[in-house]
mmCIF file of C-alpha atoms in Angstrom:
data_model
loop_
_atom_site.group_PDB
_atom_site.id
_atom_site.type_symbol
_atom_site.label_atom_id
_atom_site.label_comp_id
_atom_site.label_asym_id
_atom_site.label_seq_id
_atom_site.Cartn_x
_atom_site.Cartn_y
_atom_site.Cartn_z
ATOM 1 C CA UNK A 188 49.560 -18.451 5.468
ATOM 2 C CA UNK A 189 48.635 -15.154 3.807
ATOM 3 C CA UNK A 190 45.008 -14.057 3.669
ATOM 4 C CA UNK A 191 43.192 -13.572 0.384
ATOM 5 C CA UNK A 192 42.984 -10.039 -0.994
ATOM 6 C CA UNK A 193 39.547 -9.433 -2.504
ATOM 7 C CA UNK A 194 39.258 -7.552 -5.787
ATOM 8 C CA UNK A 195 36.552 -4.900 -5.710
ATOM 9 C CA UNK A 196 34.584 -3.000 -8.317
ATOM 10 C CA UNK A 197 32.369 0.048 -7.813
ATOM 11 C CA UNK A 198 29.378 0.835 -10.039
ATOM 12 C CA UNK A 199 28.428 4.505 -9.924
ATOM 13 C CA UNK A 200 31.180 7.062 -9.318
ATOM 14 C CA UNK A 201 29.290 9.814 -7.533
ATOM 15 C CA UNK A 202 29.530 11.297 -4.066
ATOM 16 C CA UNK A 203 28.653 8.229 -1.985
ATOM 17 C CA UNK A 204 31.022 6.042 -4.011
ATOM 18 C CA UNK A 205 33.925 8.005 -2.542
ATOM 19 C CA UNK A 206 33.047 6.685 0.931
ATOM 20 C CA UNK A 207 33.145 3.131 -0.416
ATOM 21 C CA UNK A 208 36.422 3.747 -2.253
ATOM 22 C CA UNK A 209 38.051 5.214 0.850
ATOM 23 C CA UNK A 210 37.026 2.194 2.921
ATOM 24 C CA UNK A 211 38.313 -0.278 0.335
ATOM 25 C CA UNK A 212 41.618 1.593 0.135
ATOM 26 C CA UNK A 213 41.931 1.525 3.927
ATOM 27 C CA UNK A 214 40.919 -2.105 4.357
ATOM 28 C CA UNK A 215 43.837 -4.509 4.501
ATOM 29 C CA UNK A 216 42.001 -7.247 2.599
ATOM 30 C CA UNK A 217 40.505 -5.372 -0.357
ATOM 31 C CA UNK A 218 41.895 -3.920 -3.570
ATOM 32 C CA UNK A 219 39.877 -1.361 -5.521
ATOM 33 C CA UNK A 220 40.381 -2.865 -8.968
ATOM 34 C CA UNK A 221 37.651 -1.576 -11.304
ATOM 35 C CA UNK A 222 35.025 1.121 -11.834
ATOM 36 C CA UNK A 223 31.929 1.669 -13.931
ATOM 37 C CA UNK A 224 29.883 4.809 -14.532
ATOM 38 C CA UNK A 225 27.673 5.827 -17.439
ATOM 39 C CA UNK A 226 29.070 9.369 -17.245
ATOM 40 C CA UNK A 227 32.596 9.404 -18.763
ATOM 41 C CA UNK A 228 33.479 12.668 -17.021
ATOM 42 C CA UNK A 229 32.612 11.302 -13.582
ATOM 43 C CA UNK A 230 34.462 8.098 -14.376
ATOM 44 C CA UNK A 231 37.626 9.940 -15.399
ATOM 45 C CA UNK A 232 37.725 12.096 -12.277
ATOM 46 C CA UNK A 233 37.006 9.170 -9.991
ATOM 47 C CA UNK A 234 39.588 6.825 -11.483
ATOM 48 C CA UNK A 235 42.268 9.504 -11.212
ATOM 49 C CA UNK A 236 41.386 10.305 -7.607
ATOM 50 C CA UNK A 237 41.374 6.671 -6.491
ATOM 51 C CA UNK A 238 44.195 5.389 -8.718
ATOM 52 C CA UNK A 239 42.241 2.917 -10.828
ATOM 53 C CA UNK A 240 43.651 2.179 -14.279
ATOM 54 C CA UNK A 241 41.953 3.445 -17.422
ATOM 55 C CA UNK A 242 41.818 -0.137 -18.697
ATOM 56 C CA UNK A 243 39.723 -1.138 -15.672
ATOM 57 C CA UNK A 244 37.335 1.833 -15.966
ATOM 58 C CA UNK A 245 34.108 1.192 -17.886
ATOM 59 C CA UNK A 246 31.066 3.130 -19.018
ATOM 60 C CA UNK A 247 28.730 0.198 -18.390
ATOM 61 C CA UNK A 248 28.665 -2.240 -15.502
ATOM 62 C CA UNK A 249 28.238 -5.375 -17.618
ATOM 63 C CA UNK A 250 31.533 -4.734 -19.404
ATOM 64 C CA UNK A 251 33.219 -4.403 -16.028
ATOM 65 C CA UNK A 252 31.654 -7.635 -14.788
ATOM 66 C CA UNK A 253 32.562 -9.497 -17.979
ATOM 67 C CA UNK A 254 36.165 -8.316 -18.208
ATOM 68 C CA UNK A 255 37.329 -8.089 -14.599
ATOM 69 C CA UNK A 256 37.715 -10.932 -12.116
ATOM 70 C CA UNK A 257 36.004 -9.326 -9.152
ATOM 71 C CA UNK A 258 35.018 -10.717 -5.768
ATOM 72 C CA UNK A 259 33.022 -7.805 -4.341
ATOM 73 C CA UNK A 260 31.002 -5.050 -6.009
ATOM 74 C CA UNK A 261 29.592 -1.878 -4.448
ATOM 75 C CA UNK A 262 26.434 -0.607 -6.153
ATOM 76 C CA UNK A 263 26.502 3.175 -5.692
ATOM 77 C CA UNK A 264 24.088 4.271 -8.409
ATOM 78 C CA UNK A 265 20.731 5.964 -7.949
ATOM 79 C CA UNK A 266 17.870 3.949 -6.450
ATOM 80 C CA UNK A 267 16.163 2.960 -9.690
ATOM 81 C CA UNK A 268 19.069 0.832 -10.933
ATOM 82 C CA UNK A 269 19.987 -0.937 -7.679
ATOM 83 C CA UNK A 270 17.971 -4.059 -8.471
ATOM 84 C CA UNK A 271 19.144 -4.474 -12.065
ATOM 85 C CA UNK A 272 22.826 -4.032 -11.239
ATOM 86 C CA UNK A 273 22.734 -6.198 -8.109
ATOM 87 C CA UNK A 274 20.989 -9.002 -9.994
ATOM 88 C CA UNK A 275 23.541 -8.746 -12.819
ATOM 89 C CA UNK A 276 26.347 -8.997 -10.252
ATOM 90 C CA UNK A 277 24.834 -12.128 -8.754
ATOM 91 C CA UNK A 278 24.279 -13.680 -12.184
ATOM 92 C CA UNK A 279 27.933 -13.012 -13.061
ATOM 93 C CA UNK A 280 29.132 -14.845 -9.959
ATOM 94 C CA UNK A 281 30.167 -11.934 -7.739
ATOM 95 C CA UNK A 282 30.680 -13.325 -4.229
ATOM 96 C CA UNK A 283 29.684 -10.245 -2.219
ATOM 97 C CA UNK A 284 27.584 -7.154 -2.939
ATOM 98 C CA UNK A 285 27.317 -3.937 -0.954
ATOM 99 C CA UNK A 286 24.299 -2.102 -2.350
ATOM 100 C CA UNK A 287 23.698 1.464 -1.281
ATOM 101 C CA UNK A 288 20.423 2.289 0.449
ATOM 102 C CA UNK A 289 17.593 2.080 -0.284
ATOM 103 C CA UNK A 290 17.812 -1.541 -1.338
ATOM 104 C CA UNK A 291 15.250 -1.022 -4.114
ATOM 105 C CA UNK A 292 12.246 1.098 -5.069
ATOM 106 C CA UNK A 293 9.617 -1.570 -4.370
ATOM 107 C CA UNK A 294 9.167 -4.947 -2.701
ATOM 108 C CA UNK A 295 9.201 -6.888 -5.969
ATOM 109 C CA UNK A 296 12.657 -5.619 -6.887
ATOM 110 C CA UNK A 297 13.997 -6.386 -3.412
ATOM 111 C CA UNK A 298 12.656 -9.941 -3.501
ATOM 112 C CA UNK A 299 14.115 -10.481 -6.975
ATOM 113 C CA UNK A 300 17.505 -9.303 -5.706
ATOM 114 C CA UNK A 301 17.370 -11.774 -2.825
ATOM 115 C CA UNK A 302 16.281 -14.601 -5.123
ATOM 116 C CA UNK A 303 19.168 -13.935 -7.518
ATOM 117 C CA UNK A 304 21.634 -13.772 -4.637
ATOM 118 C CA UNK A 305 20.388 -17.052 -3.185
ATOM 119 C CA UNK A 306 20.411 -18.824 -6.550
ATOM 120 C CA UNK A 307 24.010 -17.778 -7.201
ATOM 121 C CA UNK A 308 25.296 -18.074 -3.609
ATOM 122 C CA UNK A 309 26.044 -14.348 -3.512
ATOM 123 C CA UNK A 310 26.178 -12.525 -0.198
ATOM 124 C CA UNK A 311 23.928 -9.483 -0.631
ATOM 125 C CA UNK A 312 24.159 -6.602 1.848
ATOM 126 C CA UNK A 313 22.709 -3.084 1.981
ATOM 127 C CA UNK A 314 24.651 -0.092 3.313
ATOM 128 C CA UNK A 315 22.583 0.900 6.337
ATOM 129 C CA UNK A 316 25.657 2.078 8.204
ATOM 130 C CA UNK A 317 23.846 3.218 11.349
ATOM 131 C CA UNK A 318 24.030 -0.401 12.473
ATOM 132 C CA UNK A 319 27.744 0.225 13.038
ATOM 133 C CA UNK A 320 27.566 3.484 14.982
ATOM 134 C CA UNK A 321 28.501 3.684 18.647
ATOM 135 C CA UNK A 322 25.116 5.188 19.477
ATOM 136 C CA UNK A 323 23.101 2.419 17.840
ATOM 137 C CA UNK A 324 25.107 -0.384 19.386
ATOM 138 C CA UNK A 325 25.234 1.093 22.884
ATOM 139 C CA UNK A 326 21.503 1.785 22.850
ATOM 140 C CA UNK A 327 20.748 -1.697 21.503
ATOM 141 C CA UNK A 328 22.823 -3.151 24.344
ATOM 142 C CA UNK A 329 21.051 -1.058 27.006
ATOM 143 C CA UNK A 330 17.619 -1.932 25.641
ATOM 144 C CA UNK A 331 18.486 -5.644 25.547
ATOM 145 C CA UNK A 332 19.667 -5.403 29.176
ATOM 146 C CA UNK A 333 16.264 -4.053 30.187
ATOM 147 C CA UNK A 334 17.536 -0.623 31.223
ATOM 148 C CA UNK A 335 14.281 1.009 30.082
ATOM 149 C CA UNK A 336 12.020 -1.964 30.737
ATOM 150 C CA UNK A 337 9.954 -3.199 27.815
ATOM 151 C CA UNK A 338 10.066 -0.800 24.847
ATOM 152 C CA UNK A 339 6.639 0.697 24.203
ATOM 153 C CA UNK A 340 7.107 3.360 21.554
ATOM 154 C CA UNK A 341 9.845 4.806 19.338
ATOM 155 C CA UNK A 342 9.615 8.369 18.004
ATOM 156 C CA UNK A 343 11.647 9.565 15.015
ATOM 157 C CA UNK A 344 11.510 12.633 12.799
ATOM 158 C CA UNK A 345 13.303 12.583 9.473
ATOM 159 C CA UNK A 346 13.381 14.552 6.225
ATOM 160 C CA UNK A 347 14.228 14.549 2.493
ATOM 161 C CA UNK A 348 11.966 11.693 1.480
ATOM 162 C CA UNK A 349 11.330 8.164 2.668
ATOM 163 C CA UNK A 350 13.534 6.310 0.191
ATOM 164 C CA UNK A 351 16.342 8.752 0.909
ATOM 165 C CA UNK A 352 16.436 9.179 4.695
ATOM 166 C CA UNK A 353 13.545 7.272 6.265
ATOM 167 C CA UNK A 354 15.158 4.027 5.128
ATOM 168 C CA UNK A 355 18.048 4.804 7.501
ATOM 169 C CA UNK A 356 15.927 5.512 10.573
ATOM 170 C CA UNK A 357 13.528 2.639 9.923
ATOM 171 C CA UNK A 358 16.448 0.245 9.710
ATOM 172 C CA UNK A 359 18.117 1.785 12.762
ATOM 173 C CA UNK A 360 14.924 1.529 14.804
ATOM 174 C CA UNK A 361 14.517 -2.134 13.954
ATOM 175 C CA UNK A 362 18.170 -2.725 14.887
ATOM 176 C CA UNK A 363 17.761 -0.977 18.252
ATOM 177 C CA UNK A 364 14.826 -3.245 19.081
ATOM 178 C CA UNK A 365 16.561 -6.465 18.026
ATOM 179 C CA UNK A 366 15.148 -6.569 14.470
ATOM 180 C CA UNK A 367 11.495 -7.395 15.204
ATOM 181 C CA UNK A 368 9.149 -8.309 12.383
ATOM 182 C CA UNK A 369 6.365 -5.944 11.381
ATOM 183 C CA UNK A 370 2.744 -6.685 12.277
ATOM 184 C CA UNK A 371 0.904 -3.781 10.649
ATOM 185 C CA UNK A 372 1.326 -0.248 9.296
ATOM 186 C CA UNK A 373 -1.021 2.710 8.993
ATOM 187 C CA UNK A 374 0.041 6.007 7.441
ATOM 188 C CA UNK A 375 -0.919 9.261 5.798
ATOM 189 C CA UNK A 376 1.087 10.539 2.835
ATOM 190 C CA UNK A 377 0.843 13.909 1.072
ATOM 191 C CA UNK A 378 2.097 14.676 -2.437
ATOM 192 C CA UNK A 379 0.719 17.949 -3.785
ATOM 193 C CA UNK A 380 3.892 18.935 -5.667
ATOM 194 C CA UNK A 381 5.751 16.979 -8.339
ATOM 195 C CA UNK A 382 8.613 16.190 -5.982
ATOM 196 C CA UNK A 383 11.342 13.702 -6.922
ATOM 197 C CA UNK A 384 14.499 12.471 -5.247
ATOM 198 C CA UNK A 385 17.214 11.164 -7.560
ATOM 199 C CA UNK A 386 14.642 10.673 -10.329
ATOM 200 C CA UNK A 387 12.209 8.702 -8.152
ATOM 201 C CA UNK A 388 8.800 10.173 -7.226
ATOM 202 C CA UNK A 389 8.885 11.309 -3.607
ATOM 203 C CA UNK A 390 6.150 12.299 -1.190
ATOM 204 C CA UNK A 391 5.979 15.847 0.167
ATOM 205 C CA UNK A 392 5.211 14.671 3.685
ATOM 206 C CA UNK A 393 4.396 11.437 5.475
ATOM 207 C CA UNK A 394 3.575 10.129 8.918
ATOM 208 C CA UNK A 395 2.990 6.584 10.007
ATOM 209 C CA UNK A 396 2.603 4.153 12.866
ATOM 210 C CA UNK A 397 4.405 0.845 12.526
ATOM 211 C CA UNK A 398 3.427 -1.898 14.966
ATOM 212 C CA UNK A 399 6.015 -4.630 15.441
ATOM 213 C CA UNK A 400 5.065 -8.167 16.405
ATOM 214 C CA UNK A 401 6.571 -7.670 19.865
ATOM 215 C CA UNK A 402 3.986 -4.941 20.475
ATOM 216 C CA UNK A 403 6.313 -1.943 20.172
ATOM 217 C CA UNK A 404 4.904 0.993 18.213
ATOM 218 C CA UNK A 405 7.122 3.134 15.986
ATOM 219 C CA UNK A 406 5.901 6.633 15.106
ATOM 220 C CA UNK A 407 7.671 8.026 12.044
ATOM 221 C CA UNK A 408 7.381 11.593 10.740
ATOM 222 C CA UNK A 409 8.948 12.544 7.421
ATOM 223 C CA UNK A 410 9.207 16.176 6.280
ATOM 224 C CA UNK A 411 6.438 17.358 8.593
ATOM 225 C CA UNK A 412 6.513 20.965 9.868
ATOM 226 C CA UNK A 413 6.982 21.702 13.530
ATOM 227 C CA UNK A 414 9.360 23.174 16.095
ATOM 228 C CA UNK A 415 12.928 21.946 16.009
ATOM 229 C CA UNK A 416 13.751 19.350 18.630
ATOM 230 C CA UNK A 417 16.775 19.762 20.886
ATOM 231 C CA UNK A 418 18.386 16.576 19.603
ATOM 232 C CA UNK A 419 17.708 17.235 15.914
ATOM 233 C CA UNK A 420 16.221 14.977 13.215
ATOM 234 C CA UNK A 421 17.072 11.320 12.573
ATOM 235 C CA UNK A 422 17.447 10.719 16.315
ATOM 236 C CA UNK A 423 15.327 7.870 17.715
ATOM 237 C CA UNK A 424 13.708 8.278 21.125
ATOM 238 C CA UNK A 425 12.893 4.883 22.635
ATOM 239 C CA UNK A 426 10.374 5.001 25.486
ATOM 240 C CA UNK A 427 9.999 1.957 27.690
ATOM 241 C CA UNK A 428 8.006 0.941 30.747
ATOM 242 C CA UNK A 429 10.888 1.961 33.031
ATOM 243 C CA UNK A 430 12.761 4.709 31.211
ATOM 244 C CA UNK A 431 13.778 6.178 27.881
ATOM 245 C CA UNK A 432 16.796 6.469 25.581
ATOM 246 C CA UNK A 433 17.728 9.157 23.050
ATOM 247 C CA UNK A 434 20.039 7.747 20.380
ATOM 248 C CA UNK A 435 22.455 10.137 18.682
ATOM 249 C CA UNK A 436 26.237 10.356 18.513
ATOM 250 C CA UNK A 437 25.949 9.864 22.271
ATOM 251 C CA UNK A 438 23.313 7.839 24.101
ATOM 252 C CA UNK A 439 21.188 9.558 26.752
ATOM 253 C CA UNK A 440 19.526 7.218 29.240
ATOM 254 C CA UNK A 441 16.915 8.189 31.808
ATOM 255 C CA UNK A 442 15.628 5.500 34.175
ATOM 256 C CA UNK A 443 15.163 4.760 37.881
ATOM 257 C CA UNK A 444 18.895 5.276 38.424
ATOM 258 C CA UNK A 445 18.740 8.830 37.089
ATOM 259 C CA UNK A 446 20.281 10.355 33.963
ATOM 260 C CA UNK A 447 23.378 8.980 32.223
ATOM 261 C CA UNK A 448 25.061 9.932 28.964
ATOM 262 C CA UNK A 449 27.321 7.489 27.146
ATOM 263 C CA UNK A 450 29.941 8.544 24.598
ATOM 264 C CA UNK A 451 32.491 6.535 22.662
ATOM 265 C CA UNK A 452 35.915 6.690 24.318
ATOM 266 C CA UNK A 453 37.793 5.090 21.431
ATOM 267 C CA UNK A 454 38.075 5.909 17.759
ATOM 268 C CA UNK A 455 35.551 3.874 15.777
ATOM 269 C CA UNK A 456 38.158 2.640 13.316
ATOM 270 C CA UNK A 457 36.162 -0.403 12.245
ATOM 271 C CA UNK A 458 32.786 1.271 12.322
ATOM 272 C CA UNK A 459 30.708 2.189 9.290
ATOM 273 C CA UNK A 460 31.919 1.089 5.884
ATOM 274 C CA UNK A 461 35.044 -0.701 7.104
ATOM 275 C CA UNK A 462 33.059 -2.669 9.659
ATOM 276 C CA UNK A 463 30.592 -3.553 6.919
ATOM 277 C CA UNK A 464 33.463 -4.913 4.802
ATOM 278 C CA UNK A 465 34.845 -6.859 7.782
ATOM 279 C CA UNK A 466 31.513 -8.583 8.288
ATOM 280 C CA UNK A 467 30.998 -9.208 4.573
ATOM 281 C CA UNK A 468 34.345 -10.976 4.297
ATOM 282 C CA UNK A 469 33.569 -13.045 7.403
ATOM 283 C CA UNK A 470 30.237 -14.023 5.851
ATOM 284 C CA UNK A 471 31.831 -14.862 2.493
ATOM 285 C CA UNK A 472 34.431 -17.019 4.218
ATOM 286 C CA UNK A 473 31.829 -18.892 6.262
ATOM 287 C CA UNK A 474 32.909 -17.521 9.627
ATOM 288 C CA UNK A 475 29.396 -16.159 10.230
ATOM 289 C CA UNK A 476 26.036 -17.257 8.897
ATOM 290 C CA UNK A 477 24.577 -13.772 8.418
ATOM 291 C CA UNK A 478 25.440 -10.077 8.083
ATOM 292 C CA UNK A 479 23.880 -7.376 10.239
ATOM 293 C CA UNK A 480 23.133 -5.407 7.034
ATOM 294 C CA UNK A 481 21.900 -8.374 5.002
ATOM 295 C CA UNK A 482 19.457 -7.968 2.160
ATOM 296 C CA UNK A 483 16.946 -9.933 4.230
ATOM 297 C CA UNK A 484 16.981 -7.180 6.860
ATOM 298 C CA UNK A 485 16.733 -4.435 4.237
ATOM 299 C CA UNK A 486 13.659 -6.109 2.729
ATOM 300 C CA UNK A 487 11.806 -5.389 5.982
ATOM 301 C CA UNK A 488 12.659 -1.687 5.599
ATOM 302 C CA UNK A 489 11.377 -1.584 2.008
ATOM 303 C CA UNK A 490 8.179 -3.355 3.073
ATOM 304 C CA UNK A 491 7.526 -0.747 5.781
ATOM 305 C CA UNK A 492 7.973 2.194 3.386
ATOM 306 C CA UNK A 493 5.839 0.587 0.678
ATOM 307 C CA UNK A 494 3.212 -0.303 3.308
ATOM 308 C CA UNK A 495 3.002 3.392 4.224
ATOM 309 C CA UNK A 496 2.247 4.192 0.577
ATOM 310 C CA UNK A 497 -0.193 1.275 0.396
ATOM 311 C CA UNK A 498 -1.985 2.546 3.504
ATOM 312 C CA UNK A 499 -2.668 5.794 1.655
ATOM 313 C CA UNK A 500 -3.941 3.838 -1.360
ATOM 314 C CA UNK A 501 -6.364 1.601 0.574
ATOM 315 C CA UNK A 502 -7.078 4.224 3.254
ATOM 316 C CA UNK A 503 -6.502 1.747 6.044
ATOM 317 C CA UNK A 504 -4.254 -0.625 7.954
ATOM 318 C CA UNK A 505 -1.780 -2.719 5.953
ATOM 319 C CA UNK A 506 -0.868 -6.100 7.404
ATOM 320 C CA UNK A 507 2.570 -7.642 7.034
ATOM 321 C CA UNK A 508 3.973 -9.186 4.939
ATOM 322 C CA UNK A 509 3.049 -6.730 2.206
ATOM 323 C CA UNK A 510 1.529 -8.493 -0.803
ATOM 324 C CA UNK A 511 1.995 -5.612 -3.255
ATOM 325 C CA UNK A 512 5.203 -6.015 -5.286
ATOM 326 C CA UNK A 513 5.016 -2.633 -7.017
ATOM 327 C CA UNK A 514 5.503 0.856 -5.574
ATOM 328 C CA UNK A 515 2.006 2.043 -4.535
ATOM 329 C CA UNK A 516 2.995 5.718 -4.784
ATOM 330 C CA UNK A 517 4.027 5.252 -8.415
ATOM 331 C CA UNK A 518 0.856 3.258 -9.109
ATOM 332 C CA UNK A 519 -1.357 6.027 -7.731
ATOM 333 C CA UNK A 520 0.494 8.639 -9.778
ATOM 334 C CA UNK A 521 0.276 6.641 -12.999
ATOM 335 C CA UNK A 522 -3.424 5.757 -12.717
ATOM 336 C CA UNK A 523 -4.549 9.194 -11.566
ATOM 337 C CA UNK A 524 -5.538 8.262 -8.004
ATOM 338 C CA UNK A 525 -3.005 10.812 -6.789
ATOM 339 C CA UNK A 526 -2.713 14.072 -8.712
ATOM 340 C CA UNK A 527 -0.289 16.972 -8.508
ATOM 341 C CA UNK A 528 -1.953 20.194 -7.352
ATOM 342 C CA UNK A 529 1.076 22.423 -7.916
ATOM 343 C CA UNK A 530 2.695 21.448 -11.262
ATOM 344 C CA UNK A 531 6.396 21.738 -11.936
ATOM 345 C CA UNK A 532 8.643 18.733 -11.589
ATOM 346 C CA UNK A 533 11.702 19.182 -9.382
ATOM 347 C CA UNK A 534 14.311 16.947 -7.778
ATOM 348 C CA UNK A 535 15.556 17.714 -4.269
ATOM 349 C CA UNK A 536 18.971 16.169 -4.982
ATOM 350 C CA UNK A 537 19.706 17.971 -8.260
ATOM 351 C CA UNK A 538 21.743 19.630 -9.604
ATOM 352 C CA UNK A 539 24.331 19.367 -6.815
ATOM 353 C CA UNK A 540 24.151 15.591 -6.419
ATOM 354 C CA UNK A 541 26.148 13.528 -8.890
#
């Protein structure tokens, strides 16, 4: 008996959409059937590159959803429209959604996305692809085995804004530790310039401590100055009672047995986007009851980032779950609590990002 081929649509035909398109073209159970982008020029180039018909190429996502019989939709637009488009997909009966990170720009949007998905029996996932890397999975395995004892603290430096890159390392850190729930967050955030990232207000710098309910502390630095580290940014260091792990493309373990470095010996054919599609199809077909990149997991990441902003607003510790549905950074900017000292709006992803 032949397996079902799932028809796929992509909303947003920019740079990251190409990674989704490539994976759908490679996957044996998906057909890239339709596209939508508000920019006709981007749409034309993308449809030609990925061999999608002009008839199935739209300048608004609702027309695509109304006219095409799709099973899966990738939401590859900028952050501010993720919630609206994902909710529309769920309301139109799309079975599976792969939304690019970050899931949303505030907790309220993320919760609304999950509610719409649940109400319409849509499987909602968020593309935090570090959950599929060799490094993340090997380190998670070693930590679960007790190779470093009980994790005490995780250190990560990142850059280019919290909604842009911190979402990746927050999600990866939670995955390494077995997806613990958050207990509390305290942070300091600086925004002296009118910095934006893909049209969303972004902080200049941030640092925070996230305490998980298992007692592990996570120290996150975003865009802070300092000497370069040997292993580079976006590389978690997990320190336990009996050793430590550095998680990059390889995994470096130091414990009572000495130093070991683990590297993948096989091509990660089903890692990243293709692995994400594998798991989404399994979830849609009832073979699994959850997805490692589910919207429920991504909500925790959004809550941590918004709690860091909220900590600045209240000048104190923020307990989980976060009660504030809005984006505290935006609230402080709009009501004057946080003012720009060096005027001149700029966007760190423009003009080269499309």
